[in-house]
PDB file of C-alpha atoms in Angstrom:
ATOM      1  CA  UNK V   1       0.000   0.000   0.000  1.00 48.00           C
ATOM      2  CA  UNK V   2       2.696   2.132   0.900  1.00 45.00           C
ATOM      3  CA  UNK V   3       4.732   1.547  -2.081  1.00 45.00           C
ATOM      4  CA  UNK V   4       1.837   1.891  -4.604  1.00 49.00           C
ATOM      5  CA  UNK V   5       0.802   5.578  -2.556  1.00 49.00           C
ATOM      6  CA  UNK V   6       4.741   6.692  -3.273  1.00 50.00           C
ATOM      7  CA  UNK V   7       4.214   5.847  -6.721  1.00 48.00           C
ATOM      8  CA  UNK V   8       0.903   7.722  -6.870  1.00 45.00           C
ATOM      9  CA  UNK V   9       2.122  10.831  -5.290  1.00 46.00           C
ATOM     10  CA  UNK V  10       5.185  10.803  -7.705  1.00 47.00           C
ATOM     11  CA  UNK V  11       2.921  10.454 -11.001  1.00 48.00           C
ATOM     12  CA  UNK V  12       1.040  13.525  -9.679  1.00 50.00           C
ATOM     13  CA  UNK V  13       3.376  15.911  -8.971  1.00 40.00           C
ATOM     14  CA  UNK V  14       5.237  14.536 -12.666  1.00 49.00           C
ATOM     15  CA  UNK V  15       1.693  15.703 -14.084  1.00 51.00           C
ATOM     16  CA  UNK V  16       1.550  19.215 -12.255  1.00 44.00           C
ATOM     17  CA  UNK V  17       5.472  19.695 -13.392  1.00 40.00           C
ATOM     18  CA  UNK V  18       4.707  18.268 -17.571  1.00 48.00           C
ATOM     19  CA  UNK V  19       1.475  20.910 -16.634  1.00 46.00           C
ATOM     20  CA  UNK V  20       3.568  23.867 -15.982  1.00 37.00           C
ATOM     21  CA  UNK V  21       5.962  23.298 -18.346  1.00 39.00           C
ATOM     22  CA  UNK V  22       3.034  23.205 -21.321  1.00 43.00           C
ATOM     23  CA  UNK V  23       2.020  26.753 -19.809  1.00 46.00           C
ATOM     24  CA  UNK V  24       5.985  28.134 -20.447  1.00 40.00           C
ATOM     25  CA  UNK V  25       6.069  30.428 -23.955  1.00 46.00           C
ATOM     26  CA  UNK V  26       8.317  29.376 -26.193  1.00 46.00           C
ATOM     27  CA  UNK V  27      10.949  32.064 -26.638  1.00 44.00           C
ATOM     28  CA  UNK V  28       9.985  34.536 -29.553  1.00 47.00           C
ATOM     29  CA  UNK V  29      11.563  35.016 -32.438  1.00 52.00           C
ATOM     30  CA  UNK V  30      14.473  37.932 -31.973  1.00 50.00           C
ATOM     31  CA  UNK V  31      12.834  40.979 -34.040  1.00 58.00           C
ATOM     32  CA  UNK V  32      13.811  44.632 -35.052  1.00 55.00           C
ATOM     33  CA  UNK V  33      12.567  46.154 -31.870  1.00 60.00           C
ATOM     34  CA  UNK V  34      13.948  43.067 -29.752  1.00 60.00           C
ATOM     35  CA  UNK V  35      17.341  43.584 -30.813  1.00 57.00           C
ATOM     36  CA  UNK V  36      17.193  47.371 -30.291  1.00 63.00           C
ATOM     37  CA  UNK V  37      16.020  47.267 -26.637  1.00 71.00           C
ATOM     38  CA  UNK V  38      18.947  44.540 -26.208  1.00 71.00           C
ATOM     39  CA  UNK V  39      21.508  47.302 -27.800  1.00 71.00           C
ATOM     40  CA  UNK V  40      20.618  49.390 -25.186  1.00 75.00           C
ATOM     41  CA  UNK V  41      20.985  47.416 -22.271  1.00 81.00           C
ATOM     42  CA  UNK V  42      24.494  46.139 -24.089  1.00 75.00           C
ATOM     43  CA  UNK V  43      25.038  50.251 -23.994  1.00 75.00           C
ATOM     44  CA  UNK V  44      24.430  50.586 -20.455  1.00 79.00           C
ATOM     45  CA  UNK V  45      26.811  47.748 -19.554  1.00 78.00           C
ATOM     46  CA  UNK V  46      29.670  48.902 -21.405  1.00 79.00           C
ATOM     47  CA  UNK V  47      29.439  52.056 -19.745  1.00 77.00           C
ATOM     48  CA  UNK V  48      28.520  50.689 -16.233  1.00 77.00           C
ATOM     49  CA  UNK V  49      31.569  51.472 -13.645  1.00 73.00           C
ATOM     50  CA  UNK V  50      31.123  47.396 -12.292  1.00 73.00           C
ATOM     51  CA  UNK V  51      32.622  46.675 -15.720  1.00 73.00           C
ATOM     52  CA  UNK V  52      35.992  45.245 -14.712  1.00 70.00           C
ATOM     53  CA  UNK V  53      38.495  47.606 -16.988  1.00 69.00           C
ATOM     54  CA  UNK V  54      40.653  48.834 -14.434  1.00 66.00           C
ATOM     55  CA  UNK V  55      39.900  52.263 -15.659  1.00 63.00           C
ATOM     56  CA  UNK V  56      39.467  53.158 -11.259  1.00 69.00           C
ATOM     57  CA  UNK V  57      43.047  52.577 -11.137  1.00 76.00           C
ATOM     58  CA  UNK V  58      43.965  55.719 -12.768  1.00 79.00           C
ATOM     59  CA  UNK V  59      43.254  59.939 -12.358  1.00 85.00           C
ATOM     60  CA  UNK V  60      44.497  60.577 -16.270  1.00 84.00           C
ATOM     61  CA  UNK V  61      47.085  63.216 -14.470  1.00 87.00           C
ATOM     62  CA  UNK V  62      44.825  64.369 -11.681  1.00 90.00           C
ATOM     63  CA  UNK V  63      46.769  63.208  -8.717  1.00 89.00           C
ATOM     64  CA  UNK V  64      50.137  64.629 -10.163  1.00 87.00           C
ATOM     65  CA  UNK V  65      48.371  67.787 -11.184  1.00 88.00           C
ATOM     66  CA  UNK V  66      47.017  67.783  -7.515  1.00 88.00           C
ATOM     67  CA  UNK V  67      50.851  67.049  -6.025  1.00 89.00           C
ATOM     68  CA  UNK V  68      51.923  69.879  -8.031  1.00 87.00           C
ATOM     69  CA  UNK V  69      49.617  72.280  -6.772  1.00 90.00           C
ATOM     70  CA  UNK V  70      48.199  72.953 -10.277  1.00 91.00           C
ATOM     71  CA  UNK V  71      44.817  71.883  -8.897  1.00 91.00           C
ATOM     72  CA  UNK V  72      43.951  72.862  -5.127  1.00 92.00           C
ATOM     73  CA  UNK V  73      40.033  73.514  -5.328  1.00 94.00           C
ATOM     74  CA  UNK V  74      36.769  72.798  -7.177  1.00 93.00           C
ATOM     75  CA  UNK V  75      36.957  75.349  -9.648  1.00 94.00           C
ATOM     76  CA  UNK V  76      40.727  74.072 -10.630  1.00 95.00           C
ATOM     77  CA  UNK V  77      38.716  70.371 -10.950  1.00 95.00           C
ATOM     78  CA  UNK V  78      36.257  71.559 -13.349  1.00 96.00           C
ATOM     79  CA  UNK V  79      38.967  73.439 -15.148  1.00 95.00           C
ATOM     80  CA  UNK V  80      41.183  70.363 -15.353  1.00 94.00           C
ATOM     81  CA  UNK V  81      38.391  67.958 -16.576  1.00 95.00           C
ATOM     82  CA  UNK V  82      37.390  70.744 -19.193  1.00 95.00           C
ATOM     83  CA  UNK V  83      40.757  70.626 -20.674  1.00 93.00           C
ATOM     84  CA  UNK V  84      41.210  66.592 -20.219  1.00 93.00           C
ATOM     85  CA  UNK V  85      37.743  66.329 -22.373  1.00 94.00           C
ATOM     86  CA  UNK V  86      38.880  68.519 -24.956  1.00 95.00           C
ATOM     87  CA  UNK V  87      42.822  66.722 -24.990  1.00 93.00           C
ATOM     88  CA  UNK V  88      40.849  63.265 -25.602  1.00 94.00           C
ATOM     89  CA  UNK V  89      38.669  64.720 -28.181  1.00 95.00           C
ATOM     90  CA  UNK V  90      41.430  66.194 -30.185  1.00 95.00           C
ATOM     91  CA  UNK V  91      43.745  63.336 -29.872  1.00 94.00           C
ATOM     92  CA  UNK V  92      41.680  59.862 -28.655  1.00 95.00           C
ATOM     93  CA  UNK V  93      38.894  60.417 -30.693  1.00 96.00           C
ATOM     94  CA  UNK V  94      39.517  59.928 -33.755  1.00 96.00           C
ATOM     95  CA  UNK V  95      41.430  56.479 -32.799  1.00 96.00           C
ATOM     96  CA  UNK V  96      37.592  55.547 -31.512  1.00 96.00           C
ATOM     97  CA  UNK V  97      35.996  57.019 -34.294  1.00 96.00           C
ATOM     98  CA  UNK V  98      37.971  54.877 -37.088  1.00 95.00           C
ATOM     99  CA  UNK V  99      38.295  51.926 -34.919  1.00 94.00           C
ATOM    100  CA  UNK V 100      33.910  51.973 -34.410  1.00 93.00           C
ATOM    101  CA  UNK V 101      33.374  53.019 -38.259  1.00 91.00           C
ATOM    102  CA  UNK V 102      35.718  50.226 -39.522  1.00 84.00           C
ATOM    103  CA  UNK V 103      34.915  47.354 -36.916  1.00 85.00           C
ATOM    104  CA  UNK V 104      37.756  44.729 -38.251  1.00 86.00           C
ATOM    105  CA  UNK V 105      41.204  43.036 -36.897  1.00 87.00           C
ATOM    106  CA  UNK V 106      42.972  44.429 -39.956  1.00 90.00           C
ATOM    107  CA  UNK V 107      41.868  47.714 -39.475  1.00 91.00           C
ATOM    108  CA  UNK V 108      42.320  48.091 -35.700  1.00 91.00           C
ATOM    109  CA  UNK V 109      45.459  46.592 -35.709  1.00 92.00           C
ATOM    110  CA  UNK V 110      46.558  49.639 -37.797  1.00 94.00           C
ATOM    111  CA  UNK V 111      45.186  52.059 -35.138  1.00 95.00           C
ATOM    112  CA  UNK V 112      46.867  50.420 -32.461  1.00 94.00           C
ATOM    113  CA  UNK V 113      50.295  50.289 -34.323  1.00 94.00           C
ATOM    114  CA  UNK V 114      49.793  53.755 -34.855  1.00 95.00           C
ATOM    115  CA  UNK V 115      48.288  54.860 -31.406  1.00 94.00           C
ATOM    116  CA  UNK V 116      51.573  53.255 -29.869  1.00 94.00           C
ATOM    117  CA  UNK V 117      53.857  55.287 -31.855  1.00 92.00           C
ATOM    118  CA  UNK V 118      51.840  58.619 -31.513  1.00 91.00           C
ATOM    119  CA  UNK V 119      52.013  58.014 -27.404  1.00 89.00           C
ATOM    120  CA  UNK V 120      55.144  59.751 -26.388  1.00 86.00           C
ATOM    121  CA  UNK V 121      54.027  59.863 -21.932  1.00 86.00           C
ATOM    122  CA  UNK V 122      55.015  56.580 -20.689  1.00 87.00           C
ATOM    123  CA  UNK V 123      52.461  56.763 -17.997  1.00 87.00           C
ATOM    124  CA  UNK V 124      50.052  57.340 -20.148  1.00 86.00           C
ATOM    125  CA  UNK V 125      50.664  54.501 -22.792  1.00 88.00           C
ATOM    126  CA  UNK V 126      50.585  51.617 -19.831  1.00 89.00           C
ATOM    127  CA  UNK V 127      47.762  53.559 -18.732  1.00 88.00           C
ATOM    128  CA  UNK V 128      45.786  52.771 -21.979  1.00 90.00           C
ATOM    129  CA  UNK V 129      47.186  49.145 -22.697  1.00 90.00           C
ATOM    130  CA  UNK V 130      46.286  47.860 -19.377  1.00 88.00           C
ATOM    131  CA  UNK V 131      43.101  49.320 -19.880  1.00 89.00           C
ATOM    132  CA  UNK V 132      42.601  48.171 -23.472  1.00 90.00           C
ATOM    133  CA  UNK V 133      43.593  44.602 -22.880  1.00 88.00           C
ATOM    134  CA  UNK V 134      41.436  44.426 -19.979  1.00 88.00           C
ATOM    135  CA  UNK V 135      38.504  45.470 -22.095  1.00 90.00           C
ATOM    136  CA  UNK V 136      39.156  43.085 -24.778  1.00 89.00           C
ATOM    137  CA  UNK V 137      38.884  40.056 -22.175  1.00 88.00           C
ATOM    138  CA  UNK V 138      36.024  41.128 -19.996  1.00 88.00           C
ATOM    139  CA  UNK V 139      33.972  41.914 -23.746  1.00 88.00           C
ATOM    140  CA  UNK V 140      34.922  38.630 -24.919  1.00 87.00           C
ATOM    141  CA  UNK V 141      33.591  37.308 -22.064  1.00 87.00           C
ATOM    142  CA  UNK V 142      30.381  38.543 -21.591  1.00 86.00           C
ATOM    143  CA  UNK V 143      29.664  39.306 -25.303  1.00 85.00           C
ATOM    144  CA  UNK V 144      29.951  35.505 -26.174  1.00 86.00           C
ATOM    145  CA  UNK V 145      27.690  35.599 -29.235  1.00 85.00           C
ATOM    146  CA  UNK V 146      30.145  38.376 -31.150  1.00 84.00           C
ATOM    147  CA  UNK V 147      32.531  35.430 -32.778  1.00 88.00           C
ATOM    148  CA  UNK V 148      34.463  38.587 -33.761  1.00 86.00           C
ATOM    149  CA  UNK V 149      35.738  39.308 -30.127  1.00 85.00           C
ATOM    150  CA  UNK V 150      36.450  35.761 -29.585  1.00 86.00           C
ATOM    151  CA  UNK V 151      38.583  35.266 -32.679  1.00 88.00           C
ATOM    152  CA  UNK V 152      40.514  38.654 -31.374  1.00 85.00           C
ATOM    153  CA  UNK V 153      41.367  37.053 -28.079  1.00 84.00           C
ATOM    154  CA  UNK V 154      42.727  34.061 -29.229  1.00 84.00           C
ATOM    155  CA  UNK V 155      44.322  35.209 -32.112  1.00 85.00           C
ATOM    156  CA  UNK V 156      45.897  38.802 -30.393  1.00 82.00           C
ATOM    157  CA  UNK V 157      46.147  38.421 -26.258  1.00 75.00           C
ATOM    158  CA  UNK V 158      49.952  37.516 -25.496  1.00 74.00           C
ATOM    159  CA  UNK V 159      50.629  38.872 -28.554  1.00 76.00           C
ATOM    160  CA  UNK V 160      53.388  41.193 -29.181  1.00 78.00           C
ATOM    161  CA  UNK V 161      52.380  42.217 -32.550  1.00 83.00           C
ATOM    162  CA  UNK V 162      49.514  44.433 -30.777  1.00 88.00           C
ATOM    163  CA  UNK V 163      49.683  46.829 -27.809  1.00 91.00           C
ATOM    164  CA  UNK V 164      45.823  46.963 -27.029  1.00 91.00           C
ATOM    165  CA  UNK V 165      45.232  51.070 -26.690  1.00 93.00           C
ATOM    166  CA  UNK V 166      42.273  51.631 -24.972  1.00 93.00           C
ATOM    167  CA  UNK V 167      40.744  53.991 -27.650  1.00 95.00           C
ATOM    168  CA  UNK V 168      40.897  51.886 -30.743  1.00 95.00           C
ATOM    169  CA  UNK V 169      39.680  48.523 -28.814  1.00 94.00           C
ATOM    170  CA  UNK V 170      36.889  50.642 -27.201  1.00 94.00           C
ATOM    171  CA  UNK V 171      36.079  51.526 -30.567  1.00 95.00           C
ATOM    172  CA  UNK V 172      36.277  48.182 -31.980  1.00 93.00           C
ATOM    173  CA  UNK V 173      33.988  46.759 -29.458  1.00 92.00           C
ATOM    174  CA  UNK V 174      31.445  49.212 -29.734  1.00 91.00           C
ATOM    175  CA  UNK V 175      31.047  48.616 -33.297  1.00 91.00           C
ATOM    176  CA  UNK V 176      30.981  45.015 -33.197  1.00 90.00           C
ATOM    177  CA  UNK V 177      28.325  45.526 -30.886  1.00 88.00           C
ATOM    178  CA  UNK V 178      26.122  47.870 -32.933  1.00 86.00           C
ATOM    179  CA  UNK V 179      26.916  50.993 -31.649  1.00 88.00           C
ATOM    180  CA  UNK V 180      26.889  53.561 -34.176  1.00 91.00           C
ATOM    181  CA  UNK V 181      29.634  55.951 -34.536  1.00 93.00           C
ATOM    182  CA  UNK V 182      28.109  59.080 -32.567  1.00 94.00           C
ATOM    183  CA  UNK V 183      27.391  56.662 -29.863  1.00 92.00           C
ATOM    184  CA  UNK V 184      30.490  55.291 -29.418  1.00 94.00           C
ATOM    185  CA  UNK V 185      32.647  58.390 -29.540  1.00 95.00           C
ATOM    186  CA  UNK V 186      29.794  60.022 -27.186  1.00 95.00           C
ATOM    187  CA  UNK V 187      30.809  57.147 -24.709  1.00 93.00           C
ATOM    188  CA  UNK V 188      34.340  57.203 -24.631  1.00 94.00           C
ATOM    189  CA  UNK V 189      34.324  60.733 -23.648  1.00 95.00           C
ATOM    190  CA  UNK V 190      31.769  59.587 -20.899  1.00 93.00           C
ATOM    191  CA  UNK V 191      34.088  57.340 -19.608  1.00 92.00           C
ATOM    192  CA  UNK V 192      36.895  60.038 -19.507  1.00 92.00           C
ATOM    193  CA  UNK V 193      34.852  62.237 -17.692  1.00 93.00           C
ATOM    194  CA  UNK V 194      33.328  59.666 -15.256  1.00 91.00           C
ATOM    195  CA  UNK V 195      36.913  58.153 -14.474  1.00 91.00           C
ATOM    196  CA  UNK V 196      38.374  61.889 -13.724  1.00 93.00           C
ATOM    197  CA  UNK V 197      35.758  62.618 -11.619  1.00 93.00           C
ATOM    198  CA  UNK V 198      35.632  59.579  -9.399  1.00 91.00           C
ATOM    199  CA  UNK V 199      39.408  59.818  -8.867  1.00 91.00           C
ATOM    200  CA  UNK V 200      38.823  63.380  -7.403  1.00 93.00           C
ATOM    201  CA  UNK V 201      36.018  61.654  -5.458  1.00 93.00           C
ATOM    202  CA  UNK V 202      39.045  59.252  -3.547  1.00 92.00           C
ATOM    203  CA  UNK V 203      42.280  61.849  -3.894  1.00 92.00           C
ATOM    204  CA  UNK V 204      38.958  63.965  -1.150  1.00 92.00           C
ATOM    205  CA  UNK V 205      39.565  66.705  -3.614  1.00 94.00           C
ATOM    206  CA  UNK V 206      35.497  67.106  -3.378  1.00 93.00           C
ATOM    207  CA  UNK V 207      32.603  65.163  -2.100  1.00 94.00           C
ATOM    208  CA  UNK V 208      30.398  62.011  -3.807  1.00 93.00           C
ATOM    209  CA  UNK V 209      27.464  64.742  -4.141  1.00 95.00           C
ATOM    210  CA  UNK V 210      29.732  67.486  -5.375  1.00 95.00           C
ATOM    211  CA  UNK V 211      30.817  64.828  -7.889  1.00 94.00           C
ATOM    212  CA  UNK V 212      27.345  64.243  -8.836  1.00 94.00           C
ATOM    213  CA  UNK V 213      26.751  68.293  -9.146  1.00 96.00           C
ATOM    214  CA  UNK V 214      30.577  68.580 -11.320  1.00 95.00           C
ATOM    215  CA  UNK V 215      29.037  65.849 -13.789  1.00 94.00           C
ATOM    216  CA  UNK V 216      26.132  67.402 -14.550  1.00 96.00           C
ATOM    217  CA  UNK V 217      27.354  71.280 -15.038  1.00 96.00           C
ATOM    218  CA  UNK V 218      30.051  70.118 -17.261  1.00 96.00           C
ATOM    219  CA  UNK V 219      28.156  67.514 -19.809  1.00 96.00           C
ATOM    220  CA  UNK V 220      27.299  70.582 -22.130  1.00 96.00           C
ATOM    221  CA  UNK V 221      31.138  71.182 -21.930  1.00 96.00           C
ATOM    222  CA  UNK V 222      31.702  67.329 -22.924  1.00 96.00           C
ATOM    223  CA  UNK V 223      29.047  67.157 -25.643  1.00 96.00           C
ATOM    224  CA  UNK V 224      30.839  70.193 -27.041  1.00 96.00           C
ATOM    225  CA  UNK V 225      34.171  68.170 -27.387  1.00 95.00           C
ATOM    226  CA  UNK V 226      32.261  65.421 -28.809  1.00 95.00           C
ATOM    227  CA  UNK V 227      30.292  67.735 -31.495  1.00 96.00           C
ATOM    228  CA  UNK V 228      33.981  69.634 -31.934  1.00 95.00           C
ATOM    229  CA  UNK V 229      36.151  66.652 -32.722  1.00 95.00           C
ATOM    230  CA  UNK V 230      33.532  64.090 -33.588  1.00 94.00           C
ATOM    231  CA  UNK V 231      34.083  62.216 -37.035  1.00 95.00           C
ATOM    232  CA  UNK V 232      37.548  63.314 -37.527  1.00 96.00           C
ATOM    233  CA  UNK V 233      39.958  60.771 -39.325  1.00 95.00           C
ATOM    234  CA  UNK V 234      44.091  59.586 -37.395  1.00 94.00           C
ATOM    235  CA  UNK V 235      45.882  62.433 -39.550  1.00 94.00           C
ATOM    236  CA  UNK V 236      43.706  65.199 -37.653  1.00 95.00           C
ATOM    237  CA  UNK V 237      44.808  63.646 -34.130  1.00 93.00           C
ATOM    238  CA  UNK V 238      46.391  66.081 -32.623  1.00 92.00           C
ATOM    239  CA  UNK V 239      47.711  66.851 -28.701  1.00 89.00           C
ATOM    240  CA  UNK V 240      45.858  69.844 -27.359  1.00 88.00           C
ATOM    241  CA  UNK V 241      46.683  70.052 -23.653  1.00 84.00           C
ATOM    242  CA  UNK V 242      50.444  69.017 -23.373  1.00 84.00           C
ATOM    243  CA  UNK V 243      50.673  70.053 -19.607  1.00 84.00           C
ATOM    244  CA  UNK V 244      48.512  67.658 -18.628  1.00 83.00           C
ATOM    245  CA  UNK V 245      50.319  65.214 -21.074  1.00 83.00           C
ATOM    246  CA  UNK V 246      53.812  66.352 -18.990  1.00 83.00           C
ATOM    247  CA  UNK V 247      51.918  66.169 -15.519  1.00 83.00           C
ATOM    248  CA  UNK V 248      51.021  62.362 -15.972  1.00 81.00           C
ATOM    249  CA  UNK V 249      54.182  61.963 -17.461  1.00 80.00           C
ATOM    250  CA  UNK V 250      55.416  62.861 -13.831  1.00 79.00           C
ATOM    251  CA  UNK V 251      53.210  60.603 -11.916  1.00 76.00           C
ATOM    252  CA  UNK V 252      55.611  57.307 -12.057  1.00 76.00           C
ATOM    253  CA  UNK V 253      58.341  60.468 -10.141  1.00 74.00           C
ATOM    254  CA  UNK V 254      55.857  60.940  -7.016  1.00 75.00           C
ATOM    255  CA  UNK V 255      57.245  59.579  -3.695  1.00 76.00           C
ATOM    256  CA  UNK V 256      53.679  58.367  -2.341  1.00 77.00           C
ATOM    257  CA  UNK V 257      50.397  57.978  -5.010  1.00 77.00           C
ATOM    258  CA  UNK V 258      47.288  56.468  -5.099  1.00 72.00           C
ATOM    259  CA  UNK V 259      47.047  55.818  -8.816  1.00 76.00           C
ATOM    260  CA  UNK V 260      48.763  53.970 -11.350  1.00 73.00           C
ATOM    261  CA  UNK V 261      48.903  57.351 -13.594  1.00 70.00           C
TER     262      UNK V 261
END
């Protein structure tokens, strides 16, 4: 008796499970609108600061601009970042734009060749291959569908033929992703601008809320560099701030830092 109620209980709850499982919607076909809403969300992610880039372990020249008592305040913050926006524009952003426009190894390999010979601040070369490399894994790992980025990280990481800048992978990515070229180059300076300010944020230069207050006043300043330099091809890169390009040069000098540059 007790065998044949164990054996009745078990075809039950095998019927309620087989019932629930009829009542599950098979997945629906990926549409137009489907594959839009998923861009953004791929957007958001590649801009989220949980992404792990390493991009917190630099102040792109803030702390040795702060040791040098070029910035002391606030206002010398905002000046700083103004002039770090516009330096990326003029000489980053067309590395991202090419890179996103022309989303291919052969291409971006080019780029990078040429981004390592343009980069004349130490600092700031290991600054962006750390960063670039560290992008390429964590996108090839969580963009698993792109075969694109997985054919770059086994045919490219531990290579020596590349040197993985962070502006021409960034832009690379993005396009493999979908983004289209405003976007991406719209992003990057994002990132510059987020990753500035949240190294004032730990140097105690100003406050999380202050931070929050900084961001906002100077996005029309940052879509300005976009709209400025936006869409411009390698030959127009240019170096528009070269005392902030000497300041992080100094950074590897400092006694005591927080930073890697």
């Amino acid at each position: 008796m007790e065998q044949d109620h164990s054996a009745l209980k078990k075809m039950r709850v095998d019927d309620a499970a087989d019932s629930v499982m009829a009542e599950v919607p098979a997945p629906a076909p990926a549409t137009a609108s489907s594959m839009n809403q998923q861009l953004f969300w791929s957007q958001w992610q590649l801009l989220d600061s949980i992404l792990p880039t390493g991009g917190f372990a630099h102040s792109c020249g803030l702390e040795a601009a702060m040791q040098s008592r070029i910035v002391n305040n606030p206002e010398d913050l905002r000046l700083f970042l103004i002039q770090a926006m516009e330096n990326v524009g003029s000489l980053l952003l067309p590395f991202v734009y090419c890179a996103s426009k022309s989303p291919d190894a052969v291409a971006w390999v080019k780029l990078d060749q040429l981004l390592e010979a343009t980069l004349t601040n130490e600092v700031g070369r290991k600054a962006s291959t750390s960063q670039g490399s560290a992008l390429l894994r964590v996108a090839a790992s969580v963009f698993t569908e792109i075969q694109a980025l997985q054919d770059l990280r086994k045919t490219f990481l531990g290579s020596t033929s590349v040197s993985f800048h962070h502006a021409p992978i960034f832009g690379l990515i993005c396009g493999l992703v979908g983004f289209d070229c405003e976007t991406t180059q719209r992003a990057y300076m994002f990132v510059t601008m987020r990753d500035v300010i949240s190294a004032a944020t730990r140097l105690n230069l100003i406050g999380p809320l202050a931070a929050s207050v900084l961001q906002h006043q100077v996005a029309p300043d940052a879509e300005r560099m976009v709209q400025k330099w936006r869409d411009r091809d390698v030959s127009e890169a240019s170096q528009t701030a070269p005392l902030l390009d000497a300041l992080q040069g100094c950074h590897a000098y400092m006694f005591s830092r927080l930073f890697c540059s």
